[in-house]
Short mmCIF file of C-alpha atoms and ligand atoms in Angstrom, two decimals:
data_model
loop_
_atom_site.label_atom_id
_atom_site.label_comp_id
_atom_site.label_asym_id
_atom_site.label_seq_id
_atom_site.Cartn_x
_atom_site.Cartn_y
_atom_site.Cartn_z
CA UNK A 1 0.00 0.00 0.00
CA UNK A 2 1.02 3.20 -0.42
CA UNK A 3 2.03 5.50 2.09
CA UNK A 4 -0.44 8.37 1.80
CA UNK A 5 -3.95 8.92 0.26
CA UNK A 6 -3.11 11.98 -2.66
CA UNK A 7 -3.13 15.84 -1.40
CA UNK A 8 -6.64 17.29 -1.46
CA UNK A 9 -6.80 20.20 -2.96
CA UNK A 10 -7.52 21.25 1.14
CA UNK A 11 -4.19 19.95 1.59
CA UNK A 12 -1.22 22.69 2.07
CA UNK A 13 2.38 20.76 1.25
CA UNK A 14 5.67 21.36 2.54
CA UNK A 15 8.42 19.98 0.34
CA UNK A 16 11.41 18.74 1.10
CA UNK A 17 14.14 16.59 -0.25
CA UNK A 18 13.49 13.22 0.69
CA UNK A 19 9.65 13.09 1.53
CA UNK A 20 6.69 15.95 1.53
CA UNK A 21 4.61 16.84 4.66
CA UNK A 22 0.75 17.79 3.86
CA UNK A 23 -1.35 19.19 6.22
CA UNK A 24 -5.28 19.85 6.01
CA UNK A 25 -6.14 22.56 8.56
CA UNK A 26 -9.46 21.63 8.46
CA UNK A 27 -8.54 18.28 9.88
CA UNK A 28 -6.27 19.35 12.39
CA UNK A 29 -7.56 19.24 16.12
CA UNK A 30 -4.29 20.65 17.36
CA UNK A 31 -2.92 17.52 19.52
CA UNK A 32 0.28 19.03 18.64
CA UNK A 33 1.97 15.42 19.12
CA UNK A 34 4.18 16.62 15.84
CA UNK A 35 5.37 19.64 17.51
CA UNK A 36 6.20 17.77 20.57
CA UNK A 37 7.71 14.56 19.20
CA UNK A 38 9.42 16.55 16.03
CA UNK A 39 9.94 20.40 17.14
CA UNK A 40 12.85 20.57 14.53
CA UNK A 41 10.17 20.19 11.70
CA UNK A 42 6.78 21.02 13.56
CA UNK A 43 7.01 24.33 15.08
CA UNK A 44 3.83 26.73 15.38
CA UNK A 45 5.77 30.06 16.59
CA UNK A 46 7.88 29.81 12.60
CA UNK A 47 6.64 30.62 9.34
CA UNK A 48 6.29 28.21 7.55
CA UNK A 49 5.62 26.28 10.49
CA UNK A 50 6.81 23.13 8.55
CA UNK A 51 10.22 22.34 7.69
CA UNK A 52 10.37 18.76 5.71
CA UNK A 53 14.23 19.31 5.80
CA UNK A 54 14.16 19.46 9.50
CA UNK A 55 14.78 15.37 10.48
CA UNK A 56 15.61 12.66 8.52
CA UNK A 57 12.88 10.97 6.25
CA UNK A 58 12.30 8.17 8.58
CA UNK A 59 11.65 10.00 11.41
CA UNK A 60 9.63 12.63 9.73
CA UNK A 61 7.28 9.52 8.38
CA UNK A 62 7.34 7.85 12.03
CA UNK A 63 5.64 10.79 13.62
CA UNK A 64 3.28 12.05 11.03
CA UNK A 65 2.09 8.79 12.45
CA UNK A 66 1.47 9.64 15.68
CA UNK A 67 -1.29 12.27 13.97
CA UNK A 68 -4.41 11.25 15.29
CA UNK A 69 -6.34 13.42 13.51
CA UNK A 70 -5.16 12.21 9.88
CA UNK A 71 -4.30 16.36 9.39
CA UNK A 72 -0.79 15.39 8.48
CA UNK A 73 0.80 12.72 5.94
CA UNK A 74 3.98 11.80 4.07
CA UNK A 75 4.83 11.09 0.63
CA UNK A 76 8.11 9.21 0.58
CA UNK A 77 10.78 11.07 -2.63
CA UNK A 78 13.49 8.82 -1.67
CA UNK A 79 12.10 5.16 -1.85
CA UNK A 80 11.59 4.62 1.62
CA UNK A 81 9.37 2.87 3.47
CA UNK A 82 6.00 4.84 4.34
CA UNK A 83 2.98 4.50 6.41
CA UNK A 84 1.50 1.45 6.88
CA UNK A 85 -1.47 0.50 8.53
CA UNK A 86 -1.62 -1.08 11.77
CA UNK A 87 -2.24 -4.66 12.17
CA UNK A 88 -5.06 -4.03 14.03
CA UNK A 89 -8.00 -1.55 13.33
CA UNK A 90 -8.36 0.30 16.59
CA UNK A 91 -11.55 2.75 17.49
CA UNK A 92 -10.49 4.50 20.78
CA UNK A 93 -12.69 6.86 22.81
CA UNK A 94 -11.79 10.39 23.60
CA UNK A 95 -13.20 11.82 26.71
CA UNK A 96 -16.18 13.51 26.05
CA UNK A 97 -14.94 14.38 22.91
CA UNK A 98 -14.35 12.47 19.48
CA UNK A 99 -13.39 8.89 18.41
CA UNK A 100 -10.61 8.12 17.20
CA UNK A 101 -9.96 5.83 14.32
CA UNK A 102 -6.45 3.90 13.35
CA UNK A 103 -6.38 1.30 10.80
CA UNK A 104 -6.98 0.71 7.17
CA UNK A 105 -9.66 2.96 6.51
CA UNK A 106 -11.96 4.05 3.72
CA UNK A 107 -14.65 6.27 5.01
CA UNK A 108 -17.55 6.95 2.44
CA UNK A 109 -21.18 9.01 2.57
CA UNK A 110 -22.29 11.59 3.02
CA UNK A 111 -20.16 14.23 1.07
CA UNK A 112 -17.06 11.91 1.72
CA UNK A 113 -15.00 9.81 -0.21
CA UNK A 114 -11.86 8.82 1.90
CA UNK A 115 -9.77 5.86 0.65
CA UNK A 116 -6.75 4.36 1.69
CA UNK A 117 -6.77 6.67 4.69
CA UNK A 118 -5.12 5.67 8.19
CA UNK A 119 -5.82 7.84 10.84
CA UNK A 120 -9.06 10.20 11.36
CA UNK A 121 -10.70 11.73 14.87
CA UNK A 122 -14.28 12.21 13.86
CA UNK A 123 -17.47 13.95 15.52
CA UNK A 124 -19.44 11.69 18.27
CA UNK A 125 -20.87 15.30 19.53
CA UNK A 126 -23.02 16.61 16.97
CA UNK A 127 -21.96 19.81 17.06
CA UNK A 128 -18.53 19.94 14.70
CA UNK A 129 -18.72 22.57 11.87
CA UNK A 130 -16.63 19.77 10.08
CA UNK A 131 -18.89 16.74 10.31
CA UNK A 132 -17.28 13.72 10.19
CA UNK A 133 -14.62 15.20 11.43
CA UNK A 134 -13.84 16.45 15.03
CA UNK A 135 -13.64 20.17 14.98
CA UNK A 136 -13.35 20.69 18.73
CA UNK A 137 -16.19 21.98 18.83
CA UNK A 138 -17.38 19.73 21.98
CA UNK A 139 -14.86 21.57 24.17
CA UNK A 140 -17.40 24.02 23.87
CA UNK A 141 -20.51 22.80 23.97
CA UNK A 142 -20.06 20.93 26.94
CA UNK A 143 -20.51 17.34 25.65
CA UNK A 144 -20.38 14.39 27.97
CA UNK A 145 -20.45 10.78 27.50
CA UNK A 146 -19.88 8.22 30.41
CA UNK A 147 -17.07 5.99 29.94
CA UNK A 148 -18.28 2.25 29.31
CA UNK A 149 -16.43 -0.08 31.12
CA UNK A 150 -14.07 -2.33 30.07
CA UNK A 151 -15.61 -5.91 28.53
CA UNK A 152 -14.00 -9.17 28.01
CA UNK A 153 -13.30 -9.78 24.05
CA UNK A 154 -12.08 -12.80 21.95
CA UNK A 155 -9.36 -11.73 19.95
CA UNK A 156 -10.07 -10.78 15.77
CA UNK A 157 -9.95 -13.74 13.87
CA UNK A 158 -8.08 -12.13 11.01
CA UNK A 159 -6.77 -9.76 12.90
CA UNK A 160 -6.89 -7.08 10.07
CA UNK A 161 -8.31 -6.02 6.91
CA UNK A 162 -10.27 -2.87 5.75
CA UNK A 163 -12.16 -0.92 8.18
CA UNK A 164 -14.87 0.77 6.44
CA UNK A 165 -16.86 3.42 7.78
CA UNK A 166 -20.17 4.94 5.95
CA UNK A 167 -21.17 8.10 7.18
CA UNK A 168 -25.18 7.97 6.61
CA UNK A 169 -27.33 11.15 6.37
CA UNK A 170 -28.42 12.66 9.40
CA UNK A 171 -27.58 9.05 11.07
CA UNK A 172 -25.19 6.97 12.80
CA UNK A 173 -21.59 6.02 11.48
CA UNK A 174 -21.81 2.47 9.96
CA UNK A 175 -18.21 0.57 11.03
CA UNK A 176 -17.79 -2.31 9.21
CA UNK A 177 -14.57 -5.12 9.07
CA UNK A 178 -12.74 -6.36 12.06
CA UNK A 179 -12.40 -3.96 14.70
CA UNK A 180 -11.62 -2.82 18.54
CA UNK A 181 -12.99 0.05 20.72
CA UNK A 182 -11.61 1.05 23.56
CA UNK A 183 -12.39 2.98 26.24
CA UNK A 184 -10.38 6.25 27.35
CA UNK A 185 -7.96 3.91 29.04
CA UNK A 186 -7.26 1.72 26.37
CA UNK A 187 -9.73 -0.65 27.39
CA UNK A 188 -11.57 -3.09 25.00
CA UNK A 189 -15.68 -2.53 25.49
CA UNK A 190 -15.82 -4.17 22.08
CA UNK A 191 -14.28 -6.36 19.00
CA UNK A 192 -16.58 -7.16 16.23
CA UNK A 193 -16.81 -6.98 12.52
CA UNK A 194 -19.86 -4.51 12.40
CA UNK A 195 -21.57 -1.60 14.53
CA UNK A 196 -22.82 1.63 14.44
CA UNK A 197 -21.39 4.64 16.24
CA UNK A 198 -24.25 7.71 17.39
CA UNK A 199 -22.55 10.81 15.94
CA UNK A 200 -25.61 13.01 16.95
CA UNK A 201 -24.35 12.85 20.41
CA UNK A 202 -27.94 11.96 21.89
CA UNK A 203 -27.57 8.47 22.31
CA UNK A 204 -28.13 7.30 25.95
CA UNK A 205 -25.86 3.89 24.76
CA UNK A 206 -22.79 5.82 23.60
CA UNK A 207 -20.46 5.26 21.51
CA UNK A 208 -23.49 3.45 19.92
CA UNK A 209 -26.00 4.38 17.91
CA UNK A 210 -29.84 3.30 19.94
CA UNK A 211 -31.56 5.64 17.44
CA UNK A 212 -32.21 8.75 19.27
CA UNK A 213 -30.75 10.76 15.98
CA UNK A 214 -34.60 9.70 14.82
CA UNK A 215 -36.37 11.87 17.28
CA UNK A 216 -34.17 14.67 18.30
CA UNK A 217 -34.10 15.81 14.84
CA UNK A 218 -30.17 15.56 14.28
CA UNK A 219 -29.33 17.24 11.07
CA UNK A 220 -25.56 16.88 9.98
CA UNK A 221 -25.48 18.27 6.69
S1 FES B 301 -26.60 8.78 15.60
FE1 FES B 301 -26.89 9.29 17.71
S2 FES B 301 -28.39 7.81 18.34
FE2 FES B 301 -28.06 7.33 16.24
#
């Protein structure tokens, strides 16, 4: 696989020698794990903030990967090895804020069209100007969502594969392919191979979808 989807048009790239940086602002939920794992390329306080030259092409491609968000990829120039997915497709829980996705992803619907994708935080709140995506918008709105407790899972049997995720109109997110969610401590509360995921933020089963978005009128687009 390769190691990035293409640049969106949304995407801004940095060049450098050996591999390009792009970044999608739109994306970006500022965990700032580049700047702190990679200050020599990522730092906000210089313009550009982005220096591709800054670290060595390996390390530049191992922390792009740290990006939950998906804001920030790679695109190898020198033949080396890029992104991969993980073995595992992983769907962890922010607190009272967005879920996290990290796998092999394609993530299709409404108004999207994502292949070949890796990493993305999207919107369990409702409220993001952004939707799927996270837009931190729940740091305002006060969203809350109790933590479900940790559950007892057999391990994926394979292991991986693609993780697809529809995004249906006005409705839930539709996760489909093997797949584990975790709780905000990195506990599993569930490994399946299909599920849907509120993103209305009304649902009184949370992360899952027990279709309140059908009578509190959730419009996402
Ligand atoms: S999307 Fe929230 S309950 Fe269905």
């Amino acid at each position: 696989m390769s190691d990035t989807p293409p640049a969106k048009s949304k995407d801004r790239r940095y060049e450098g020698e050996a591999v390009d940086i792009t970044y999608n602002l739109k994306r970006c939920i500022h965990a700032e794990s580049c700047i702190h794992n990679l200050s020599a390329v990522f730092d906000s306080k210089r313009r550009p903030w982005i220096d591709a030259n800054g670290a060595a092409a390996d390390e530049v491609t191992r922390v792009v990967a740290t990006c939950p968000s998906g804001a920030l990829h790679t695109e190898r120039k020198d033949g080396g090895v890029g992104e991969a997915p993980p073995a595992q497709n992983t769907i962890r829980l922010w607190q009272h804020g967005p879920v996290q996705f990290h796998g092999d992803l394609e993530i299709v619907g409404a108004a999207i069209d994502l292949h070949d994708e890796t990493r993305a935080t999207l919107c369990r709140c409702g409220a993001s100007h952004n939707k799927p995506f996270c837009d931190n918008t729940h740091k305002d709105s006060g969203f809350q969502a109790d933590d479900p407790a940790a559950v007892t899972v057999q391990p994926l049997d394979p292991a991986g594969g693609k993780l697809k995720i529809t995004v249906n109109p006005n409705g839930p997110l539709t996760v489909e392919g093997p797949l584990t969610i975790l709780n905000t401590a990195g506990e599993s509360i569930y490994s399946g191979t299909k599920t849907w995921l509120c993103r209305c933020g009304g649902s009184q089963k949370k992360p899952f979808c027990d279709s309140t978005h059908k009578k509190n009128g959730f419009q996402a687009e």
